[in-house]
Amino acid sequence: MKPRVLPGFGLSFGYTIVYLCLIVLLPLSALVLKTSELTLAHFWQVVTGERVMAAYRLTFGASLIAALINLFAGLLVAWVLVRYPFPGKRLIDALVDLPFALPTAVAGIALTTLYAPNGLIGQYLAPLGIQVAFKPLGVVVALTFIGLPFVVRTVQPVLQDLEAELEEAAACLGANRWQTFRKVIFPAALPALLTGFTLAFARAIGEYGSVIFIAGNIPLESEIVPLLIIGKLEQYDYAGATAIATVMLAISFVLIFVINLIQWWHGRRHGMRK
Amino acid sequence: MRKLGRLIAPLLLASLSAAALAGPELLNVSYDVMRDFYKDLNPAFQKAYKAQTGQDVTVQQSHGGSGKQARAVIDGLEADVITMNMPPDIDALYDKAKLIPENWAARLPNASLPFTSLQVLIVRKGNPKGIKDWSDLAKPGVQVVMPNPKVTGNGRYSYLAAWGYALRQPGGNPQKAAEFVGAILKNVPVLDSGGRAATTTFMQRQIGDVLLTFENEAEMIAREFGRGGFEVVYPSLSVRAEPPVTVVDKVVDKKGTRKEAEAYLKFLWSPAAQEIAAQNYLRPQDPAVFKKYAAQFPAVKLFTVDEVFGGWRNAQKTHFDDGGTFDQIYTKK
């Protein structure tokens, strides 16, 4: 153990653990407890049903695609906002936060209106045979919308802190632009990118309000997992609902944990203090 | 979020304790569609009750999806009276928390149904697809919009109406009914998660040729979107929609509001309340009031869930619980 600079570790650590237990672990244990009403065989039967599996695929698949889109789009937006002065920059910057601020149901209704076959965007896609609303594609669109701010807001400060001198030094040493990006900028931004990606992904998995209007809710085709949970609740099958929720939680936790591991490993490799 | 606010507000108000307010206070928990009806009814009740007993009563309201509201009451929302869009949502109060006696429905007239409705077909102006009955919905090339039977009472009624229609056709049997309802569901491009969402899909997004919903929802559509865009088609046979009411015994006994809560529900059968129901396009139980408003309620042959499906519990179990006919229709493809 290194001697610590700040005193009071014991107190603050204790406080952290208690707080996390109350706010995070307690509701989660209630969830698992409710699930334990089921026998293991029944639990397995509930969480591996054909429709549930199809919904897992849609929810996790669409969330992953949406988070990947946001990874690239978010980096680009953050880059533009940090590096280039242009008129209306403050406004654009504020616009990025809009998906945060908008109530999800409002976002869902607005997106459905846009992408419905008679909507502003949908009417041009319909003749091309592309239907967004009420199809899995719509789910991806909605999840991309709500996830964008996460990546932008996590990468922005990192890019801001990255001095231009670094890039200039790289250029002086003969690096071309691509090399500068690959060897200087990207490694510095990667931890933040991964954090943003994780946040966008995690948020998308649990998303209900913005997706429910644009998904078609057709069994085996366009049902998201939260809808199935509501379906169980409508039968007053609390245990079945929490079983599906618990599985979602477990999968999410594993995925987020893996991404955190990657970050940690990356940090060690590049000798950055985490 | 606003919904949550509406749910929490009465809780906060209720916790302010009745002592701070004049007279007792009732919390009326009901499903979404009842909002307008109770908004009109409450002042009438308050006036009548004051005239009768000299006492002021305040009525707080909470609205949301039927099942969601029932679960909120089971989980401790202190509702004095509750209105749901189908009996199983009230049965659940007995099943899950013993908040009411098992025979709750027998305590008020008409099995605790102050009014009824039915499932109708709403089509585009001029009825371009010539839709007249349930059988037209199973034809290829007809797009049907309905809310999801797994998560809405409204969708369950439509499903049961189509099923009952198929059973009552010459040579009808459960096998044929399943095929018939399956053919209709094949024509459904989106199963919205709420009745109002299905209306939006049909009216605003202009998706589908026909919308399946309650008769009283048709009036909402007219008020919201104007009468020029759609027509109501009454099928040859439909299912009776049964929105029951009950006092929540455990809550009223704890709060000491039984007298007021019972008076409130009894008032629903008074001619004045029956008129308010008719004005909201809910079919009144009072024959005199029904006659007065007969022009807006075309005669339709109706069956009840009890008659065709052997009761609500049976219908729910056979058709909508996991592994029921609805699930089978989709997983057999």
Coordinates of C-alpha atoms in Angstrom, one line a residue:
Chain A
M1 CA 0.0 0.0 0.0
K2 CA 1.3 3.4 -0.9
P3 CA 0.9 6.1 1.8
R4 CA -2.2 8.1 0.9
V5 CA -2.2 11.8 0.4
L6 CA -5.7 12.4 1.7
P7 CA -6.8 11.2 5.2
G8 CA -10.2 9.8 6.0
F9 CA -10.1 6.8 3.6
G10 CA -11.9 4.6 6.1
L11 CA -14.8 7.0 6.6
S12 CA -15.3 7.8 2.9
F13 CA -14.9 4.2 1.9
G14 CA -17.5 3.1 4.4
Y15 CA -19.8 5.8 3.3
T16 CA -19.4 4.8 -0.4
I17 CA -20.2 1.1 0.4
V18 CA -23.3 2.0 2.4
Y19 CA -24.5 4.4 -0.2
L20 CA -24.1 1.9 -3.0
C21 CA -25.9 -0.8 -1.0
L22 CA -28.9 1.5 -0.3
I23 CA -29.2 3.0 -3.8
V24 CA -28.0 0.2 -6.1
L25 CA -27.8 -3.2 -4.4
L26 CA -30.9 -3.1 -2.3
P27 CA -33.4 -2.8 -5.2
L28 CA -31.4 -5.3 -7.2
S29 CA -31.5 -7.9 -4.3
A30 CA -35.2 -7.3 -4.1
L31 CA -35.4 -8.2 -7.8
V32 CA -33.4 -11.4 -7.3
L33 CA -35.4 -12.3 -4.2
K34 CA -38.6 -12.0 -6.1
T35 CA -37.2 -14.3 -8.8
S36 CA -36.2 -16.9 -6.3
E37 CA -39.9 -17.8 -5.9
L38 CA -39.4 -19.8 -9.1
T39 CA -37.9 -23.3 -9.2
L40 CA -34.7 -23.4 -11.2
A41 CA -36.3 -25.4 -14.0
H42 CA -39.2 -23.0 -14.2
F43 CA -36.8 -20.0 -14.2
W44 CA -34.9 -21.5 -17.0
Q45 CA -38.0 -22.2 -19.0
V46 CA -39.2 -18.6 -18.6
V47 CA -35.9 -17.0 -19.6
T48 CA -35.2 -19.2 -22.6
G49 CA -38.6 -19.1 -24.2
E50 CA -38.6 -18.6 -27.9
R51 CA -40.1 -15.1 -27.8
V52 CA -37.8 -14.0 -24.9
M53 CA -34.8 -15.2 -26.9
A54 CA -35.9 -13.2 -29.9
A55 CA -36.4 -10.2 -27.7
Y56 CA -32.9 -10.5 -26.2
R57 CA -31.5 -10.7 -29.7
L58 CA -33.3 -7.5 -30.7
T59 CA -32.7 -5.5 -27.5
F60 CA -29.0 -6.4 -27.2
G61 CA -28.3 -6.4 -31.0
A62 CA -30.0 -3.0 -31.6
S63 CA -28.3 -1.6 -28.5
L64 CA -24.9 -2.7 -29.7
I65 CA -25.4 -1.4 -33.2
A66 CA -26.7 1.9 -31.9
A67 CA -23.8 2.2 -29.5
L68 CA -21.3 1.5 -32.3
I69 CA -22.9 4.2 -34.5
N70 CA -22.7 6.6 -31.6
L71 CA -19.0 5.7 -31.1
F72 CA -18.1 7.0 -34.5
A73 CA -20.7 9.8 -34.8
G74 CA -20.0 10.9 -31.2
L75 CA -16.2 11.1 -31.8
L76 CA -16.8 13.1 -35.0
V77 CA -19.2 15.5 -33.3
A78 CA -16.9 16.0 -30.3
W79 CA -13.9 16.6 -32.5
V80 CA -15.7 19.2 -34.5
L81 CA -17.0 20.9 -31.4
V82 CA -13.6 21.0 -29.8
R83 CA -11.3 21.8 -32.7
Y84 CA -13.1 24.2 -35.0
P85 CA -14.5 27.6 -34.3
F86 CA -17.7 28.2 -36.3
P87 CA -20.8 30.4 -36.0
G88 CA -23.6 28.8 -33.9
K89 CA -21.2 26.5 -32.1
R90 CA -22.8 27.1 -28.7
L91 CA -26.2 26.2 -30.1
I92 CA -24.9 23.0 -31.7
D93 CA -23.2 22.1 -28.4
A94 CA -26.5 22.6 -26.6
L95 CA -28.4 20.5 -29.2
V96 CA -26.2 17.5 -28.3
D97 CA -27.8 17.4 -24.8
L98 CA -31.3 17.4 -26.1
P99 CA -31.8 13.6 -26.1
F100 CA -30.8 13.8 -22.4
A101 CA -33.4 16.4 -21.6
L102 CA -36.3 15.2 -23.7
P103 CA -38.7 12.9 -21.9
T104 CA -38.2 9.5 -23.5
A105 CA -41.9 9.1 -24.5
V106 CA -41.7 12.5 -26.3
A107 CA -38.6 11.3 -28.2
G108 CA -40.4 8.1 -29.1
I109 CA -43.4 9.8 -30.5
A110 CA -41.4 12.4 -32.3
L111 CA -39.2 9.7 -34.0
T112 CA -42.2 7.6 -34.9
T113 CA -43.8 10.7 -36.5
L114 CA -40.7 11.3 -38.5
Y115 CA -40.1 7.8 -39.7
A116 CA -43.7 6.5 -40.2
P117 CA -44.4 5.8 -43.9
N118 CA -46.3 9.2 -44.0
G119 CA -43.7 11.0 -41.9
L120 CA -41.2 13.7 -42.9
I121 CA -38.3 11.2 -43.5
G122 CA -40.3 8.0 -43.8
Q123 CA -42.2 9.2 -46.9
Y124 CA -38.9 9.3 -48.9
L125 CA -37.7 6.0 -47.6
A126 CA -41.0 4.1 -48.2
P127 CA -40.7 4.1 -52.1
L128 CA -37.2 2.7 -51.7
G129 CA -38.7 -0.2 -49.8
I130 CA -37.1 0.9 -46.5
Q131 CA -39.5 0.9 -43.6
V132 CA -38.1 2.2 -40.3
A133 CA -41.0 2.7 -38.0
F134 CA -42.5 -0.5 -36.5
K135 CA -39.5 -2.5 -37.6
P136 CA -36.3 -3.5 -35.8
L137 CA -34.6 -0.7 -37.8
G138 CA -36.8 1.8 -35.9
V139 CA -35.5 0.4 -32.6
V140 CA -31.9 1.1 -33.7
V141 CA -32.8 4.6 -34.8
A142 CA -34.4 5.4 -31.4
L143 CA -31.5 3.9 -29.4
T144 CA -29.0 5.8 -31.5
F145 CA -30.9 9.0 -30.8
I146 CA -30.9 8.6 -27.0
G147 CA -27.3 7.4 -26.8
L148 CA -25.5 10.1 -28.7
P149 CA -24.8 12.6 -25.8
F150 CA -23.0 9.9 -23.8
V151 CA -20.1 9.5 -26.2
V152 CA -19.9 13.2 -27.1
R153 CA -19.9 14.3 -23.5
T154 CA -17.3 11.8 -22.3
V155 CA -14.9 12.4 -25.2
Q156 CA -15.2 16.2 -25.4
P157 CA -13.2 17.0 -22.2
V158 CA -10.4 14.6 -23.2
L159 CA -10.0 16.2 -26.6
Q160 CA -10.1 19.6 -25.0
D161 CA -7.3 18.7 -22.7
L162 CA -5.2 17.3 -25.5
E163 CA -2.8 20.1 -26.3
A164 CA -2.3 21.0 -29.9
E165 CA 1.4 21.0 -29.2
L166 CA 1.3 17.2 -29.1
E167 CA 0.0 17.1 -32.6
E168 CA 2.5 19.7 -33.7
A169 CA 5.3 17.7 -32.2
A170 CA 4.1 14.6 -34.0
A171 CA 4.0 16.6 -37.3
C172 CA 7.5 17.9 -36.7
L173 CA 8.7 14.3 -36.2
G174 CA 7.3 13.5 -39.6
A175 CA 4.0 11.9 -38.8
N176 CA 1.3 12.3 -41.4
R177 CA -2.2 13.2 -40.3
W178 CA -3.5 9.7 -40.2
Q179 CA -0.5 8.6 -38.1
T180 CA -1.0 11.5 -35.7
F181 CA -4.6 10.5 -35.2
R182 CA -3.8 6.8 -34.8
K183 CA -0.8 7.2 -32.5
V184 CA -1.5 10.3 -30.6
I185 CA -5.1 11.3 -30.5
F186 CA -6.9 8.0 -30.6
P187 CA -5.0 6.3 -27.7
A188 CA -5.6 9.4 -25.6
A189 CA -9.3 9.4 -26.4
L190 CA -9.9 5.6 -26.3
P191 CA -10.7 5.2 -22.5
A192 CA -13.2 8.0 -22.8
L193 CA -14.6 6.6 -26.0
L194 CA -15.1 3.2 -24.3
T195 CA -16.8 4.8 -21.3
G196 CA -19.1 6.7 -23.6
F197 CA -19.8 3.5 -25.6
T198 CA -20.6 1.6 -22.4
L199 CA -22.9 4.3 -21.1
A200 CA -24.8 4.5 -24.4
F201 CA -25.0 0.7 -24.6
A202 CA -26.2 0.3 -21.0
R203 CA -28.8 3.0 -21.4
A204 CA -30.1 1.5 -24.6
I205 CA -30.6 -1.9 -23.1
G206 CA -33.0 -0.6 -20.5
E207 CA -34.7 1.9 -22.7
Y208 CA -38.5 1.6 -22.9
G209 CA -40.3 5.0 -23.5
S210 CA -38.5 6.1 -26.7
V211 CA -38.5 2.6 -28.2
I212 CA -42.0 1.3 -27.5
F213 CA -43.7 3.6 -30.0
I214 CA -41.4 2.9 -32.9
A215 CA -40.9 -0.9 -32.3
G216 CA -43.8 -2.9 -33.9
N217 CA -44.2 -5.1 -30.8
I218 CA -44.8 -8.1 -33.1
P219 CA -43.8 -11.3 -31.4
L220 CA -40.6 -12.9 -32.6
E221 CA -40.0 -9.9 -34.9
S222 CA -40.0 -6.6 -33.1
E223 CA -40.6 -7.1 -29.4
I224 CA -38.1 -5.5 -27.0
V225 CA -37.4 -7.2 -23.7
P226 CA -39.0 -4.6 -21.5
L227 CA -42.3 -5.1 -23.3
L228 CA -42.2 -8.8 -22.4
I229 CA -41.6 -7.9 -18.8
I230 CA -44.7 -5.7 -18.9
G231 CA -46.5 -8.6 -20.5
K232 CA -45.6 -10.8 -17.6
L233 CA -46.8 -8.1 -15.1
E234 CA -50.1 -7.9 -16.9
Q235 CA -50.6 -11.6 -16.0
Y236 CA -49.6 -10.6 -12.4
D237 CA -46.7 -13.0 -12.9
Y238 CA -44.2 -10.9 -10.8
A239 CA -41.7 -13.8 -10.6
G240 CA -41.6 -14.3 -14.3
A241 CA -41.2 -10.6 -14.9
T242 CA -38.3 -10.3 -12.5
A243 CA -36.7 -13.5 -13.9
I244 CA -36.4 -11.9 -17.3
A245 CA -35.2 -8.6 -15.7
T246 CA -32.6 -10.5 -13.7
V247 CA -31.2 -12.2 -16.8
M248 CA -31.0 -8.8 -18.6
L249 CA -29.2 -7.4 -15.6
A250 CA -26.7 -10.2 -15.5
I251 CA -26.0 -9.9 -19.2
S252 CA -25.6 -6.2 -19.0
F253 CA -23.4 -6.4 -15.9
V254 CA -21.1 -9.0 -17.6
L255 CA -20.8 -6.8 -20.8
I256 CA -20.1 -3.7 -18.8
F257 CA -17.6 -5.5 -16.7
V258 CA -15.8 -6.8 -19.7
I259 CA -15.6 -3.3 -21.2
N260 CA -14.3 -2.0 -18.0
L261 CA -11.6 -4.7 -18.0
I262 CA -10.6 -3.6 -21.5
Q263 CA -10.3 0.0 -20.3
W264 CA -8.2 -1.0 -17.3
W265 CA -5.9 -3.1 -19.4
H266 CA -5.6 -0.3 -21.9
G267 CA -4.8 2.1 -19.1
R268 CA -2.1 -0.1 -17.7
R269 CA -0.5 -0.7 -21.2
H270 CA -0.3 3.0 -21.8
G271 CA 0.9 3.8 -18.4
M272 CA -1.9 6.1 -17.6
R273 CA -3.2 6.6 -14.1
K274 CA -6.7 5.3 -13.8
Chain B
M1 CA -43.0 11.4 -16.6
R2 CA -46.3 13.3 -16.3
K3 CA -48.0 10.0 -15.7
L4 CA -45.7 9.4 -12.8
G5 CA -46.5 12.8 -11.5
R6 CA -50.2 12.1 -11.7
L7 CA -49.5 8.9 -9.7
I8 CA -47.4 10.5 -7.1
A9 CA -49.5 13.7 -6.6
P10 CA -52.4 11.9 -5.0
L11 CA -50.0 10.0 -2.8
L12 CA -48.5 13.3 -1.6
L13 CA -51.8 14.8 -1.1
A14 CA -53.1 11.8 0.7
S15 CA -50.1 11.9 3.0
L16 CA -50.9 15.5 4.0
S17 CA -53.6 13.8 6.1
A18 CA -57.2 14.5 5.9
A19 CA -57.1 16.6 9.1
A20 CA -55.6 19.5 7.2
L21 CA -58.4 19.4 4.7
A22 CA -62.1 19.8 5.3
G23 CA -64.1 16.6 5.2
P24 CA -63.0 13.1 4.1
E25 CA -61.0 12.5 0.9
L26 CA -61.4 9.7 -1.6
L27 CA -58.7 8.5 -3.9
N28 CA -60.3 7.2 -7.1
V29 CA -57.9 5.0 -9.1
S30 CA -59.1 4.2 -12.6
Y31 CA -57.8 3.4 -16.1
D32 CA -56.9 6.0 -18.6
V33 CA -60.1 6.3 -20.6
M34 CA -62.1 7.1 -17.5
R35 CA -60.4 10.4 -17.0
D36 CA -63.0 12.5 -18.8
F37 CA -65.9 10.7 -17.3
Y38 CA -64.9 11.1 -13.7
K39 CA -63.9 14.7 -14.3
D40 CA -67.5 15.4 -15.2
L41 CA -68.9 13.1 -12.5
N42 CA -67.0 14.3 -9.4
P43 CA -68.6 17.8 -9.2
A44 CA -72.1 16.2 -9.6
F45 CA -71.4 13.7 -6.8
Q46 CA -70.0 16.3 -4.5
K47 CA -73.1 18.5 -4.9
A48 CA -75.4 15.5 -4.4
Y49 CA -73.5 14.3 -1.3
K50 CA -73.5 17.7 0.3
A51 CA -77.2 18.1 -0.3
Q52 CA -77.8 14.7 1.2
T53 CA -75.5 14.7 4.2
G54 CA -74.2 18.3 4.5
Q55 CA -70.7 17.0 4.2
D56 CA -67.9 18.0 1.8
V57 CA -66.0 15.3 0.1
T58 CA -62.9 15.7 -2.0
V59 CA -62.1 13.2 -4.7
Q60 CA -58.5 12.8 -5.9
Q61 CA -57.9 10.9 -9.1
S62 CA -55.2 8.8 -10.5
H63 CA -55.1 7.4 -14.0
G64 CA -53.0 5.0 -16.0
G65 CA -53.1 1.7 -17.9
S66 CA -55.6 -0.7 -16.3
G67 CA -53.2 -3.4 -15.2
K68 CA -50.6 -0.9 -14.1
Q69 CA -53.1 0.8 -11.9
A70 CA -54.2 -2.5 -10.4
R71 CA -50.6 -3.3 -9.6
A72 CA -50.1 0.1 -8.0
V73 CA -53.1 -0.6 -5.6
I74 CA -51.8 -4.1 -4.8
D75 CA -48.4 -2.6 -4.0
G76 CA -49.9 -0.1 -1.6
L77 CA -51.4 2.8 -3.5
E78 CA -54.3 3.7 -1.1
A79 CA -57.3 3.7 -3.4
D80 CA -60.7 4.0 -1.8
V81 CA -62.4 3.1 -5.1
I82 CA -61.1 1.5 -8.3
T83 CA -62.4 1.3 -11.9
M84 CA -60.7 -1.1 -14.2
N85 CA -61.4 -2.0 -17.9
M86 CA -61.9 -5.7 -17.2
P87 CA -62.9 -7.8 -14.1
P88 CA -59.5 -9.7 -13.9
D89 CA -57.7 -6.5 -12.9
I90 CA -60.0 -6.3 -9.9
D91 CA -59.9 -10.0 -9.2
A92 CA -56.1 -9.5 -8.8
L93 CA -56.7 -7.3 -5.8
Y94 CA -58.2 -10.4 -4.1
D95 CA -55.8 -12.9 -5.5
K96 CA -52.6 -11.1 -4.7
A97 CA -53.3 -9.0 -1.6
K98 CA -56.8 -9.9 -0.3
L99 CA -57.7 -6.3 -0.4
I100 CA -61.3 -7.1 -1.3
P101 CA -63.6 -10.2 -0.8
E102 CA -63.7 -12.8 -3.5
N103 CA -67.3 -12.0 -4.3
W104 CA -66.7 -8.3 -4.8
A105 CA -68.7 -8.1 -8.0
A106 CA -71.9 -9.2 -6.3
R107 CA -72.0 -6.1 -4.0
L108 CA -73.3 -3.7 -6.6
P109 CA -76.0 -3.9 -9.3
N110 CA -75.2 -5.4 -12.7
A111 CA -72.3 -7.3 -11.3
S112 CA -70.7 -4.0 -10.4
L113 CA -70.8 -2.7 -14.0
P114 CA -72.2 0.9 -13.9
F115 CA -71.9 1.1 -17.7
T116 CA -70.6 -1.0 -20.6
S117 CA -69.1 -0.6 -24.0
L118 CA -68.2 -2.8 -26.9
Q119 CA -65.6 -3.4 -29.6
V120 CA -66.2 -1.6 -32.9
L121 CA -64.3 -1.3 -36.2
I122 CA -63.1 2.1 -37.2
V123 CA -62.4 2.6 -40.9
R124 CA -61.2 5.4 -43.2
K125 CA -63.8 7.9 -44.5
G126 CA -65.9 6.3 -47.3
N127 CA -64.8 2.8 -46.1
P128 CA -62.6 2.2 -49.2
K129 CA -62.0 -1.4 -48.3
G130 CA -65.7 -2.1 -47.8
I131 CA -65.1 -3.5 -44.3
K132 CA -68.4 -4.6 -42.7
D133 CA -67.6 -7.4 -40.2
W134 CA -64.9 -9.3 -38.5
S135 CA -64.6 -11.7 -41.5
D136 CA -63.3 -8.8 -43.6
L137 CA -60.3 -8.3 -41.3
A138 CA -58.9 -11.7 -42.1
K139 CA -58.7 -11.0 -45.9
P140 CA -55.3 -10.5 -47.5
G141 CA -54.5 -6.9 -48.2
V142 CA -56.4 -5.5 -45.3
Q143 CA -54.2 -3.8 -42.7
V144 CA -55.5 -4.0 -39.1
V145 CA -54.4 -1.8 -36.2
M146 CA -55.1 -2.9 -32.7
P147 CA -53.4 -2.6 -29.3
N148 CA -51.3 -5.6 -28.0
P149 CA -53.5 -8.2 -26.3
K150 CA -50.6 -9.2 -24.1
V151 CA -50.4 -5.8 -22.4
T152 CA -53.8 -4.1 -22.9
G153 CA -57.4 -4.8 -21.9
N154 CA -58.5 -3.1 -25.1
G155 CA -56.5 -5.5 -27.3
R156 CA -57.9 -8.5 -25.3
Y157 CA -61.4 -7.5 -26.0
S158 CA -60.8 -7.2 -29.7
Y159 CA -59.1 -10.6 -29.7
L160 CA -62.0 -12.2 -27.8
A161 CA -64.6 -10.5 -30.1
A162 CA -63.0 -11.9 -33.2
W163 CA -62.6 -15.3 -31.5
G164 CA -66.2 -15.4 -30.4
Y165 CA -67.4 -14.3 -33.8
A166 CA -65.6 -17.2 -35.4
L167 CA -67.0 -19.7 -32.9
R168 CA -70.5 -18.5 -33.6
Q169 CA -70.2 -19.0 -37.4
P170 CA -71.8 -22.1 -38.9
G171 CA -69.4 -25.0 -38.2
G172 CA -67.3 -22.8 -35.9
N173 CA -65.0 -24.5 -33.5
P174 CA -61.9 -23.6 -31.5
Q175 CA -59.6 -24.8 -34.2
K176 CA -61.3 -22.6 -36.8
A177 CA -61.4 -19.7 -34.4
A178 CA -57.6 -20.0 -33.9
E179 CA -57.0 -20.0 -37.6
F180 CA -59.4 -17.0 -38.1
V181 CA -57.8 -14.9 -35.4
G182 CA -54.3 -15.9 -36.7
A183 CA -55.3 -14.6 -40.1
I184 CA -56.3 -11.3 -38.6
L185 CA -53.1 -11.0 -36.6
K186 CA -51.1 -11.6 -39.8
N187 CA -52.7 -8.4 -41.0
V188 CA -51.5 -6.4 -38.0
P189 CA -48.4 -4.4 -38.8
V190 CA -48.0 -3.0 -35.3
L191 CA -49.3 -4.1 -31.9
D192 CA -49.2 -0.8 -29.9
S193 CA -48.7 -1.0 -26.2
G194 CA -51.7 1.1 -25.4
G195 CA -55.2 1.9 -26.8
R196 CA -54.4 5.5 -27.3
A197 CA -51.1 4.7 -29.0
A198 CA -53.0 2.5 -31.5
T199 CA -55.4 5.4 -32.2
T200 CA -52.4 7.6 -32.9
T201 CA -50.9 5.0 -35.2
F202 CA -54.2 4.8 -37.2
M203 CA -55.2 8.4 -37.2
Q204 CA -52.0 10.3 -37.2
R205 CA -49.6 8.0 -39.0
Q206 CA -52.3 6.9 -41.3
I207 CA -51.3 3.3 -41.0
G208 CA -53.8 0.5 -41.6
D209 CA -57.3 0.3 -43.0
V210 CA -59.2 -0.5 -39.8
L211 CA -58.7 0.2 -36.1
L212 CA -60.1 -2.1 -33.4
T213 CA -61.1 -0.3 -30.3
F214 CA -63.9 0.5 -27.8
E215 CA -67.0 2.3 -28.9
N216 CA -66.3 5.2 -26.5
E217 CA -62.9 5.6 -27.9
A218 CA -64.5 6.4 -31.3
E219 CA -66.0 9.5 -29.7
M220 CA -62.6 10.5 -28.3
I221 CA -61.2 10.2 -31.9
A222 CA -64.0 12.4 -33.2
R223 CA -63.3 15.1 -30.6
E224 CA -59.5 14.9 -31.2
F225 CA -59.3 14.5 -34.9
G226 CA -62.6 15.7 -36.2
R227 CA -65.5 13.7 -37.6
G228 CA -64.4 13.9 -41.2
G229 CA -61.6 11.4 -41.3
F230 CA -63.2 8.1 -40.2
E231 CA -66.4 6.0 -39.9
V232 CA -67.5 3.7 -37.2
V233 CA -68.6 0.2 -38.4
Y234 CA -70.7 -1.9 -36.1
P235 CA -69.9 -5.6 -36.7
S236 CA -72.8 -8.2 -36.8
L237 CA -71.6 -9.5 -33.4
S238 CA -69.3 -8.1 -30.8
V239 CA -68.1 -8.6 -27.2
R240 CA -69.5 -6.6 -24.3
A241 CA -66.7 -4.5 -22.7
E242 CA -67.1 -4.6 -18.9
P243 CA -65.4 -1.9 -16.8
P244 CA -66.2 -2.9 -13.2
V245 CA -65.9 -0.7 -10.0
T246 CA -65.3 -1.7 -6.4
V247 CA -64.6 -0.2 -3.0
V248 CA -61.2 -1.4 -1.8
D249 CA -62.2 -2.7 1.6
K250 CA -58.8 -2.8 3.4
V251 CA -58.1 0.8 2.4
V252 CA -61.5 2.3 3.3
D253 CA -61.5 0.5 6.7
K254 CA -58.1 1.7 7.5
K255 CA -58.9 5.3 6.4
G256 CA -62.4 5.3 7.8
T257 CA -63.9 6.3 4.5
R258 CA -66.2 3.4 3.8
K259 CA -69.4 5.4 4.0
E260 CA -68.3 8.0 1.5
A261 CA -66.7 5.5 -0.9
E262 CA -69.8 3.3 -1.0
A263 CA -72.0 6.4 -1.5
Y264 CA -69.7 7.4 -4.4
L265 CA -70.0 4.1 -6.2
K266 CA -73.8 3.9 -5.6
F267 CA -74.1 7.4 -7.1
L268 CA -72.8 5.9 -10.4
W269 CA -76.2 4.2 -10.8
S270 CA -78.1 7.4 -10.2
P271 CA -79.9 8.9 -13.3
A272 CA -77.6 11.9 -13.2
A273 CA -74.4 9.8 -13.3
Q274 CA -75.9 7.5 -16.0
E275 CA -76.5 10.6 -18.1
I276 CA -72.9 11.7 -17.7
A277 CA -71.8 8.2 -18.8
A278 CA -74.0 8.4 -21.9
Q279 CA -72.5 11.8 -22.7
N280 CA -69.1 10.1 -22.6
Y281 CA -70.4 7.4 -24.9
L282 CA -70.4 4.7 -22.3
R283 CA -73.6 2.6 -22.6
P284 CA -75.7 3.3 -19.5
Q285 CA -77.3 0.5 -17.5
D286 CA -80.4 2.6 -16.7
P287 CA -83.0 1.7 -19.3
A288 CA -84.6 5.1 -19.2
V289 CA -81.3 6.9 -19.8
F290 CA -80.3 4.4 -22.5
K291 CA -83.6 5.1 -24.3
K292 CA -83.0 8.9 -24.1
Y293 CA -79.5 8.4 -25.8
A294 CA -80.5 5.5 -28.1
A295 CA -79.7 7.5 -31.2
Q296 CA -75.9 7.4 -30.4
F297 CA -75.9 3.7 -29.4
P298 CA -76.8 1.5 -32.4
A299 CA -78.3 -1.9 -31.5
V300 CA -75.6 -4.6 -31.8
K301 CA -75.8 -8.3 -31.0
L302 CA -73.4 -8.8 -28.1
F303 CA -72.0 -11.8 -26.2
T304 CA -70.3 -11.6 -22.9
V305 CA -67.0 -13.2 -21.9
D306 CA -68.9 -15.3 -19.3
E307 CA -71.2 -16.8 -22.1
V308 CA -68.6 -17.7 -24.6
F309 CA -65.4 -18.2 -22.7
G310 CA -66.7 -19.6 -19.4
G311 CA -65.6 -16.6 -17.4
W312 CA -62.8 -14.1 -17.4
R313 CA -60.3 -16.2 -15.5
N314 CA -60.7 -18.9 -18.1
A315 CA -60.4 -16.5 -21.0
Q316 CA -57.2 -15.0 -19.5
K317 CA -55.6 -18.3 -18.9
T318 CA -56.6 -19.9 -22.2
H319 CA -55.8 -17.0 -24.5
F320 CA -53.4 -14.4 -22.9
D321 CA -51.3 -16.1 -20.3
D322 CA -47.9 -17.4 -21.5
G323 CA -48.3 -20.3 -23.8
G324 CA -52.0 -19.4 -24.5
T325 CA -53.6 -19.2 -27.9
F326 CA -52.1 -15.7 -28.6
D327 CA -48.6 -17.0 -28.1
Q328 CA -49.3 -20.2 -30.1
I329 CA -50.5 -18.2 -33.1
Y330 CA -47.1 -16.4 -33.3
T331 CA -44.8 -19.3 -32.4
K332 CA -46.5 -21.8 -34.8
K333 CA -45.5 -19.8 -37.9

